[in-house]
GROMACS .gro file of C-alpha atoms in nm:
model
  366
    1UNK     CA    1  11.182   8.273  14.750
    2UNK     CA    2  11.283   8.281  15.082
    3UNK     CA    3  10.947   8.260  15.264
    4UNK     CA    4  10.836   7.937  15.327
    5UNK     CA    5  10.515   7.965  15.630
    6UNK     CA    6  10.199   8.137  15.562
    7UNK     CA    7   9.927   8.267  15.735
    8UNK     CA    8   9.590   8.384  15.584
    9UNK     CA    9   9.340   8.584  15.741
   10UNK     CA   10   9.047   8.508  15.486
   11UNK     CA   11   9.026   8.304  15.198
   12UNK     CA   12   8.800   8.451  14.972
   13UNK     CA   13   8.839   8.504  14.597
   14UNK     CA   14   9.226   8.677  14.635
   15UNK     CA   15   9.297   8.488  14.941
   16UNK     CA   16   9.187   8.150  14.859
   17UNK     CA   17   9.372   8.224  14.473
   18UNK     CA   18   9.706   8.354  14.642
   19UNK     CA   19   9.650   8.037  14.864
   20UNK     CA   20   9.640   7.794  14.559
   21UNK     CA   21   9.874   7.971  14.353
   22UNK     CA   22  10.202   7.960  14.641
   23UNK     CA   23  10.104   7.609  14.710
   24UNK     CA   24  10.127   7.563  14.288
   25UNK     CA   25  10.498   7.719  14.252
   26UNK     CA   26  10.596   7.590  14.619
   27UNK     CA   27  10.406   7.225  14.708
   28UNK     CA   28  10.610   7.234  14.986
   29UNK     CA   29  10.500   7.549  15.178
   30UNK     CA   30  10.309   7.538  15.469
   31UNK     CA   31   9.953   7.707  15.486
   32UNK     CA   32   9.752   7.846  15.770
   33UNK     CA   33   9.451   7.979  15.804
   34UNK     CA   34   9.130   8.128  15.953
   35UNK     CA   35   8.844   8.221  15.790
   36UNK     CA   36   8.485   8.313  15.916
   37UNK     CA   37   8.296   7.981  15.798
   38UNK     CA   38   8.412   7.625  15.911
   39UNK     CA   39   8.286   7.547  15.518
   40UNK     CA   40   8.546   7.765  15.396
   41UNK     CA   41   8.826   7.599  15.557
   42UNK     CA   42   8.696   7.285  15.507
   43UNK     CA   43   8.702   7.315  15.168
   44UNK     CA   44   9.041   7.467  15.168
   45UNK     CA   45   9.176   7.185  15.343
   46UNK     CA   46   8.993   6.959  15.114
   47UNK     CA   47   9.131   7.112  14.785
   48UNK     CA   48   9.475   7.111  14.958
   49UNK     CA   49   9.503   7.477  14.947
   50UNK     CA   50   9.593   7.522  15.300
   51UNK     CA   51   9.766   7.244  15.558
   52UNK     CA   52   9.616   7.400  15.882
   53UNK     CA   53   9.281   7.591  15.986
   54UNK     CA   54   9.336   7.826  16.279
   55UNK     CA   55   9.057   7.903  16.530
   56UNK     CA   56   9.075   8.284  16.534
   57UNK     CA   57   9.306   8.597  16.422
   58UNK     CA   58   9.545   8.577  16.664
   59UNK     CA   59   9.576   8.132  16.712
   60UNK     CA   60   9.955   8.092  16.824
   61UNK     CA   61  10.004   7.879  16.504
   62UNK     CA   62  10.017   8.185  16.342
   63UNK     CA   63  10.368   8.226  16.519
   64UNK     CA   64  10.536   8.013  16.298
   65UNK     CA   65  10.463   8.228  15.977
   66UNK     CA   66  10.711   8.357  15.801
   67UNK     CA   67  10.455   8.583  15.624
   68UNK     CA   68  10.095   8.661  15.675
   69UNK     CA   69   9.837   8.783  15.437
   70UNK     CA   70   9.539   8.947  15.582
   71UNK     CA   71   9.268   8.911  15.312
   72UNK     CA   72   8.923   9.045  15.464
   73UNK     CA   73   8.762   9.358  15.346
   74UNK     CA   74   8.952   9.651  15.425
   75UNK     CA   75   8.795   9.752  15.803
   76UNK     CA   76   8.802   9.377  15.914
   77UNK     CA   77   9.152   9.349  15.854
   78UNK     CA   78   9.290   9.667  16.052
   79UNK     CA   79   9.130   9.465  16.300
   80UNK     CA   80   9.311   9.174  16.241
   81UNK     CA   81   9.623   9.359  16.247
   82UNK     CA   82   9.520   9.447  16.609
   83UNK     CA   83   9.519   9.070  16.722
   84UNK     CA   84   9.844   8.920  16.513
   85UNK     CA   85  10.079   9.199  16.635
   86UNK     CA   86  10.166   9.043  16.989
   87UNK     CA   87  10.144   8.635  16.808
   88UNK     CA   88  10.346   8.679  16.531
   89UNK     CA   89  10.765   8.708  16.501
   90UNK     CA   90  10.946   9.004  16.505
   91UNK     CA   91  11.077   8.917  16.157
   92UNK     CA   92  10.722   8.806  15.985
   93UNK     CA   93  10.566   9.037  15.701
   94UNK     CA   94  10.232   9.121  15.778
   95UNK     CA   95  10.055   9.211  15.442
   96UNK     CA   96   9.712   9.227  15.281
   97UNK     CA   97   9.585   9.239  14.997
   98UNK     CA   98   9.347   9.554  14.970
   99UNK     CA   99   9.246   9.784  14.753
  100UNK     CA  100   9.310  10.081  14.996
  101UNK     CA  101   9.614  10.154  15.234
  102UNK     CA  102   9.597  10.454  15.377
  103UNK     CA  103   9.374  10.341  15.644
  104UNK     CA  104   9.574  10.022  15.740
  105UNK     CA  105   9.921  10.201  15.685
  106UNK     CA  106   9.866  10.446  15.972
  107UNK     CA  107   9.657  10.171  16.205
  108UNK     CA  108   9.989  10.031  16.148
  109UNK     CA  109  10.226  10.291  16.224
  110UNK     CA  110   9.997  10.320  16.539
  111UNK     CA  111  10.058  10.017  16.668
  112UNK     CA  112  10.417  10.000  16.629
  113UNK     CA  113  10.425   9.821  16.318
  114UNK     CA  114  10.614  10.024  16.103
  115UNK     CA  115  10.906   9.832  15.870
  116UNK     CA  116  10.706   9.532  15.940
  117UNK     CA  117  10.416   9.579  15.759
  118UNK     CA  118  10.431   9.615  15.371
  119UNK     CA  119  10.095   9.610  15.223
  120UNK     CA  120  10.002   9.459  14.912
  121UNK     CA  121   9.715   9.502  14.640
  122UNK     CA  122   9.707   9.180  14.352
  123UNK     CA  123   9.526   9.432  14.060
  124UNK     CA  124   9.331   9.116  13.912
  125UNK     CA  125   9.010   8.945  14.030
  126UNK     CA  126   8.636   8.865  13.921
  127UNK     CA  127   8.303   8.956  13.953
  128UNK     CA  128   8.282   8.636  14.153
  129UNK     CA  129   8.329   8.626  14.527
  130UNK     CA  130   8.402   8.355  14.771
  131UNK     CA  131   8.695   8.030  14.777
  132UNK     CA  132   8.465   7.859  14.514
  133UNK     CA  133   8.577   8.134  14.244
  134UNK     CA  134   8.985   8.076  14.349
  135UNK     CA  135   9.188   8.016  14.081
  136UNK     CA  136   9.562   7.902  14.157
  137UNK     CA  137   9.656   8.119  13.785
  138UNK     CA  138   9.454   8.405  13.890
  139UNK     CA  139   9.804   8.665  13.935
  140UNK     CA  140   9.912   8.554  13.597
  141UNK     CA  141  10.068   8.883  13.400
  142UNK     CA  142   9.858   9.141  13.666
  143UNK     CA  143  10.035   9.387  13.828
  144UNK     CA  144  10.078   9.315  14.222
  145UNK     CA  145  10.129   9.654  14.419
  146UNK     CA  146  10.350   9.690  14.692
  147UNK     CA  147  10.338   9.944  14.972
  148UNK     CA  148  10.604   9.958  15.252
  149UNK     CA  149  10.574  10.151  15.549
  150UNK     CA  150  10.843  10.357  15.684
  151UNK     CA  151  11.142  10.178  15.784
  152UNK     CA  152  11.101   9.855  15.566
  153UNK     CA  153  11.405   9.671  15.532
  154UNK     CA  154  11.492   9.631  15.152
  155UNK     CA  155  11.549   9.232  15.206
  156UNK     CA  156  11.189   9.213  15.319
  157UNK     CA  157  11.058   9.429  15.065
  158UNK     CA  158  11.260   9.218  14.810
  159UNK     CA  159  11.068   8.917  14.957
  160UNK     CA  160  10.761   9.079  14.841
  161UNK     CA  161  10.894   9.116  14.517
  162UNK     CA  162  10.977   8.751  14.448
  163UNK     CA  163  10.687   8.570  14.603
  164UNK     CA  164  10.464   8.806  14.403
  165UNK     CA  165  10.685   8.732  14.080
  166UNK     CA  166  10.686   8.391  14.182
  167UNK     CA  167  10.322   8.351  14.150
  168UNK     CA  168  10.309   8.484  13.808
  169UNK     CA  169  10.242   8.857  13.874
  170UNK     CA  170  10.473   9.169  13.795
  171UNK     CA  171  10.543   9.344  14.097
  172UNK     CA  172  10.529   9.753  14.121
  173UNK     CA  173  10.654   9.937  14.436
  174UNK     CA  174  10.424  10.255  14.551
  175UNK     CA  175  10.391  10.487  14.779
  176UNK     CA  176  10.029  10.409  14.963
  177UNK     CA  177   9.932  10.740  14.930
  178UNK     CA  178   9.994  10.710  14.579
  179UNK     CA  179   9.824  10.380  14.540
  180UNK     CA  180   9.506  10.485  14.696
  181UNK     CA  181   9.458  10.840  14.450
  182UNK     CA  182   9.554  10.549  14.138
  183UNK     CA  183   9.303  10.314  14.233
  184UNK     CA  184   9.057  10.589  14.279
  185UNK     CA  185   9.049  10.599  13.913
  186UNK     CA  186   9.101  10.360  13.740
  187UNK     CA  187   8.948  10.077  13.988
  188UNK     CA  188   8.742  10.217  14.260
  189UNK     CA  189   8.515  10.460  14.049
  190UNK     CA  190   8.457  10.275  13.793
  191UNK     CA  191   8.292  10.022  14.023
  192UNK     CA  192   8.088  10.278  14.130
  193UNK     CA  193   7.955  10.427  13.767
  194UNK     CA  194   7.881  10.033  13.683
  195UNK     CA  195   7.680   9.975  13.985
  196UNK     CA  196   7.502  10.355  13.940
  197UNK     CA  197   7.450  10.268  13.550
  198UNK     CA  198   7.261   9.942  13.669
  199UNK     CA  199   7.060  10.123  13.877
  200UNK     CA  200   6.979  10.395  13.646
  201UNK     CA  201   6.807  10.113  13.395
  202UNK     CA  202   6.701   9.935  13.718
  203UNK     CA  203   6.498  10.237  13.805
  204UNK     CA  204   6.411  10.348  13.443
  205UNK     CA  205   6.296  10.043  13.314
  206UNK     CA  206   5.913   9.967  13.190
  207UNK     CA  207   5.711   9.719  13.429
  208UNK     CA  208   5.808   9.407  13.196
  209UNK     CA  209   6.166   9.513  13.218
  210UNK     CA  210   6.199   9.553  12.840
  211UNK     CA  211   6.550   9.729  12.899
  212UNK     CA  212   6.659   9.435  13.097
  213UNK     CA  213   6.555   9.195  12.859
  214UNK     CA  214   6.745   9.367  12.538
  215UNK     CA  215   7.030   9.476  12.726
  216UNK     CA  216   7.338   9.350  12.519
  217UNK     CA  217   7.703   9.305  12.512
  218UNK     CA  218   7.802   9.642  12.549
  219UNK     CA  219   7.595   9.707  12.836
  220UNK     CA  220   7.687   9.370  13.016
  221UNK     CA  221   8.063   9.475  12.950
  222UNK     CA  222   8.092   9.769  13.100
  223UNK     CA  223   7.832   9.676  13.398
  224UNK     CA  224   8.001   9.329  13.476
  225UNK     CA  225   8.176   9.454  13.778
  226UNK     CA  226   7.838   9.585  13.941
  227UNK     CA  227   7.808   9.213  14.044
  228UNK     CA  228   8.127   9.250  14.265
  229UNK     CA  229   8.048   9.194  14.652
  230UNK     CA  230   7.838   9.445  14.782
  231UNK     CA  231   7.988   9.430  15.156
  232UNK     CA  232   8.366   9.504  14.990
  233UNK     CA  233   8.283   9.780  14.774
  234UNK     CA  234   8.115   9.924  15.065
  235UNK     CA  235   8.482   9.915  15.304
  236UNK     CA  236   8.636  10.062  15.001
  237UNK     CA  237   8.425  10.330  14.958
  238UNK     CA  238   8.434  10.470  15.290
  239UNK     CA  239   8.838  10.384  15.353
  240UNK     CA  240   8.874  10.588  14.996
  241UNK     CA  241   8.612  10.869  14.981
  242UNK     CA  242   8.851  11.117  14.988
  243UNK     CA  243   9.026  10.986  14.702
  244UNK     CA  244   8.676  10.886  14.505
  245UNK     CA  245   8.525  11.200  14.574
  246UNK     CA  246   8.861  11.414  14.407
  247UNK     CA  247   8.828  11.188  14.085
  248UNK     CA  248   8.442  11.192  14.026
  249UNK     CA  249   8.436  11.554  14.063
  250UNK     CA  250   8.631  11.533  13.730
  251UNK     CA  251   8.383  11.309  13.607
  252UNK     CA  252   8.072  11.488  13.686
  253UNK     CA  253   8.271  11.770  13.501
  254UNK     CA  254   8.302  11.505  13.171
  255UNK     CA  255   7.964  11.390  13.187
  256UNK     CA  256   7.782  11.757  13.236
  257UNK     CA  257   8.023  11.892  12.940
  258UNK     CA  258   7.910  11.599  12.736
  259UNK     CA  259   7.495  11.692  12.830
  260UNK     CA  260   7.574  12.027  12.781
  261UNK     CA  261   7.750  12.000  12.440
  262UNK     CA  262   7.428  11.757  12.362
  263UNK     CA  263   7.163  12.025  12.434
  264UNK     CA  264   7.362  12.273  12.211
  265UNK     CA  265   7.352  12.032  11.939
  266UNK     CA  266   7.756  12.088  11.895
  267UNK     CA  267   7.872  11.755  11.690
  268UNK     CA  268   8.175  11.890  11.667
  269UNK     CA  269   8.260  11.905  12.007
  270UNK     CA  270   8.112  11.551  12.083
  271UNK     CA  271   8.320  11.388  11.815
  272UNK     CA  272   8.585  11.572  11.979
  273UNK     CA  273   8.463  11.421  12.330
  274UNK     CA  274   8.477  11.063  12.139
  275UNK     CA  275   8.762  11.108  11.979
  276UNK     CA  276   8.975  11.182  12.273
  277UNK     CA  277   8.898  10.891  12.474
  278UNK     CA  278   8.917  10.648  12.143
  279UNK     CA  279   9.266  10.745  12.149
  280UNK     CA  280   9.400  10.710  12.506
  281UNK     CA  281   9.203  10.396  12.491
  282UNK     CA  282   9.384  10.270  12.200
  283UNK     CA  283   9.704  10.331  12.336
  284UNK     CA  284   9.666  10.095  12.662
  285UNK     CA  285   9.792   9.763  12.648
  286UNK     CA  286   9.642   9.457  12.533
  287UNK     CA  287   9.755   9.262  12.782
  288UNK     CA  288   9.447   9.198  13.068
  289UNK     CA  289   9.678   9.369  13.356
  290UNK     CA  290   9.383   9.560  13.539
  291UNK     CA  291   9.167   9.487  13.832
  292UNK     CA  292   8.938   9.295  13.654
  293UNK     CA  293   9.028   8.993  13.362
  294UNK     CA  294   8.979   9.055  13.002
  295UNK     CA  295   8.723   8.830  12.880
  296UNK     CA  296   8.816   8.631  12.593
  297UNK     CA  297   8.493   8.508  12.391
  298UNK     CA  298   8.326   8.430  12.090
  299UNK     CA  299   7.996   8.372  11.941
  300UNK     CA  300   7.894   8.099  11.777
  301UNK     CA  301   7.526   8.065  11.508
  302UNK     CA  302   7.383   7.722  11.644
  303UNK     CA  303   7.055   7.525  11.478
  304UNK     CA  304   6.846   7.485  11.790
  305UNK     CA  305   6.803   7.128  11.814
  306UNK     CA  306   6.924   6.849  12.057
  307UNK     CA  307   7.284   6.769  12.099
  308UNK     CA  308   7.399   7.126  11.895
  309UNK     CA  309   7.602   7.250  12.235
  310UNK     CA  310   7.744   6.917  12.281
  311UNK     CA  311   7.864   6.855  11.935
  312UNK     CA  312   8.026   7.208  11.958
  313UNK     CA  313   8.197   7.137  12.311
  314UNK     CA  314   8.293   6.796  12.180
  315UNK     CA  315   8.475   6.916  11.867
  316UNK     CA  316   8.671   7.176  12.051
  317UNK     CA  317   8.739   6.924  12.311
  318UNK     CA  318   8.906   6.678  12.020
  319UNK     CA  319   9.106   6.969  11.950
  320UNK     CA  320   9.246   7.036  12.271
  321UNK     CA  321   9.083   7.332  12.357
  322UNK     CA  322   8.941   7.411  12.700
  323UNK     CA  323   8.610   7.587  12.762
  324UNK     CA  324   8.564   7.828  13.073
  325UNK     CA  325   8.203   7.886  13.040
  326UNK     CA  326   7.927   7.797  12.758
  327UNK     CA  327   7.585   7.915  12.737
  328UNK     CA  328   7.302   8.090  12.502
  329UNK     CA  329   7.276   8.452  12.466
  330UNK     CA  330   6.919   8.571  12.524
  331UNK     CA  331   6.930   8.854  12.347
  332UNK     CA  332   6.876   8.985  11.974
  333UNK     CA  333   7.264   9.194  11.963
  334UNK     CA  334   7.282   8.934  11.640
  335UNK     CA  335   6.996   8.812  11.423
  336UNK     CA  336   6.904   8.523  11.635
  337UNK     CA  337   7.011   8.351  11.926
  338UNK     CA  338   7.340   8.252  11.952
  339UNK     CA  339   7.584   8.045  12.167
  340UNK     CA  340   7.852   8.229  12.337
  341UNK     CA  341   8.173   8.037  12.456
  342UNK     CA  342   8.447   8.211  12.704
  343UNK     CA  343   8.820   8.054  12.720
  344UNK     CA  344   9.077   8.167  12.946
  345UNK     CA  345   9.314   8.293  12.704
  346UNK     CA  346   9.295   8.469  12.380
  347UNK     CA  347   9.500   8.201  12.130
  348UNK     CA  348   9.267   7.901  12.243
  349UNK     CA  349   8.953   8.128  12.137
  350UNK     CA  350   9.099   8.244  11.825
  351UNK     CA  351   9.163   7.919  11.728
  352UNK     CA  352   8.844   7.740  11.829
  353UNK     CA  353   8.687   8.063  11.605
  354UNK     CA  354   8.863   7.920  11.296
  355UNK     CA  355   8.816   7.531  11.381
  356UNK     CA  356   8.451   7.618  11.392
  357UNK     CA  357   8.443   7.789  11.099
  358UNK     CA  358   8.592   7.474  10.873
  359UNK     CA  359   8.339   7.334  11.011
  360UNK     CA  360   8.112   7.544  10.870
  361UNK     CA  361   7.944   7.711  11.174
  362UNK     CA  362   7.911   8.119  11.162
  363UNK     CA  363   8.112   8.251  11.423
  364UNK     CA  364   8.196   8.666  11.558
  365UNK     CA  365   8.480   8.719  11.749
  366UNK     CA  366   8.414   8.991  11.993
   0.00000   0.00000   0.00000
């Protein structure tokens, strides 16, 4: 990798991650930053994450990068853009990491900025906001999406490519255009139907919340990204309406075809509705690529009395397994109350299924 100086603008969950994760594969780079809480940098600097905290956008530290990543929500960061362009070197990559480029490609081309700034969207995350959620694996086998403007050199965008390789992540070339109508589908509107679904039981639900209290894993699954930050889905919406607006049409379309086929009472055609998707969802890839991780967890019949959690974390523990999260489900998806454990990968919670099961606890793997 030929990049060696970095500048972030932000450190939130991608920035603070990409942050960690270059200072993993290269101890020896050197990281600046500026962020819009003194905490945040403090605790970047504290967790060795970054070697320098900058006082604004456009600090003359910044001159020194030989990259810069600007990491804000999508609006704050055109901004940004505004104050590096007369700081930094004629030969620095400016990049981000957002969701949607139209918008910041032609701010860019605007200011003069064109072969110099390559945009670049990491398709991985969390729920979770904020430098406390940064994970230096977080790239790991997701794609990263790169964008060049008009009149990128192919060195530079070649930089791209091995600094995003180098962090783990498999890098993909796009046209921004393209990028923005792909993300319209398959990341941005989804985040919308989660957040509209919550709302729907939000506003449906008795006056002691009985829908909130049984809702169960299915429902939490496909509603987990509703907890994403409000303030970024909100930049993404507007910088991609166009884009969101083309691909829910085609969902209204799905979902009023699936009411309509209801009302008739026409099973055939609703198996036919189920079928389809069962099938093109079958045929994606196991492997957690998307915006958002695949959880890997299992479930775990307990005998509620002191010490059963810790005897559980201890004896996966012994076995060298590591625990992301632990916790009791509150719900009655199985016949009681269970604990349900999350690991970071798949083989450690297949195989902390089966140790627990010699040791004759009843466990689901879902």
């Amino acid at each position: 990798m030929n990049l060696n100086t970095f500048g972030f603008i932000g450190l939130g969950l991608i920035g603070g991650s990409l942050a960690k994760s270059l200072k993993r594969v290269s101890p020896d780079c050197t990281i600046m930053a500026y962020a819009r809480t003194q905490r945040t940098l403090t605790m970047a600097l504290e967790e060795h994450a970054i070697d320098f905290a900058c006082q604004s956008p456009e600090d003359p530290q910044f001159a020194q990068c030989d990259c810069i990543f600007l990491c804000a929500p999508v609006g704050s960061n055109i901004e940004s853009l505004k104050h590096l362009k007369d700081v930094v070197r004629p030969d620095c990559i400016l990049s981000d990491v957002g969701s949607v480029k139209t918008d910041i490609h032609l701010a860019a081309e605007e200011m003069g900025l064109n072969g110099r700034f390559i945009g670049g969207h990491p398709m991985t995350g969390s729920e979770k906001s904020g430098f406390e959620h940064a994970n230096a694996h977080l790239f790991e086998n997701s794609y990263y999406i790169i964008t060049p403007s008009s009149g990128t050199r192919e060195d530079k965008i070649e930089d791209c490519r091995e600094l995003a390789a180098a962090v783990g992540a498999i890098p993909v070339v796009l046209d921004y255009r393209q990028h923005d109508f792909i993300t319209a589908a398959i990341s941005h509107l989804p985040h919308v139907i989660a957040a509209s679904l919550v709302n729907t039981v939000h506003d449906l639900d008795t006056r002691d919340e009985l829908m909130k209290m049984l809702a169960a894993g299915g429902f939490k699954d496909i509603t987990r990204i509703a907890s994403s930050s409000p303030e970024m889905w909100e930049h993404i919406c507007l910088a991609n309406n166009d884009n969101i607006s083309r691909v829910m049409d085609t969902f209204i379309r799905q979902m009023e075809d699936a009411r309509n086929q209801m009302q008739k009472g026409n099973g055939a055609a609703i198996n036919r509705i189920f079928e389809k998707s069962r099938d093109y969802r079958d045929s994606f890839s196991s492997t957690p690529l998307g915006s958002i991780k695949k959880t890997y967890r299992i479930f775990c019949d307990i005998v509620d009395e002191s010490g059963a959690i810790a005897t559980i974390a201890t004896t996966l523990a012994v076995n060298g397994i590591s625990i992301k999260n632990i916790g009791i489900v509150h719900n009655r998806e199985f016949d009681e109350g269970v604990l349900q454990i999350e690991f970071y990968e798949e083989e450690p919670s297949l195989r902390a299924a089966e140790i627990l099961r010699q040791h004759r606890y009843q466990v689901w793997v879902r």
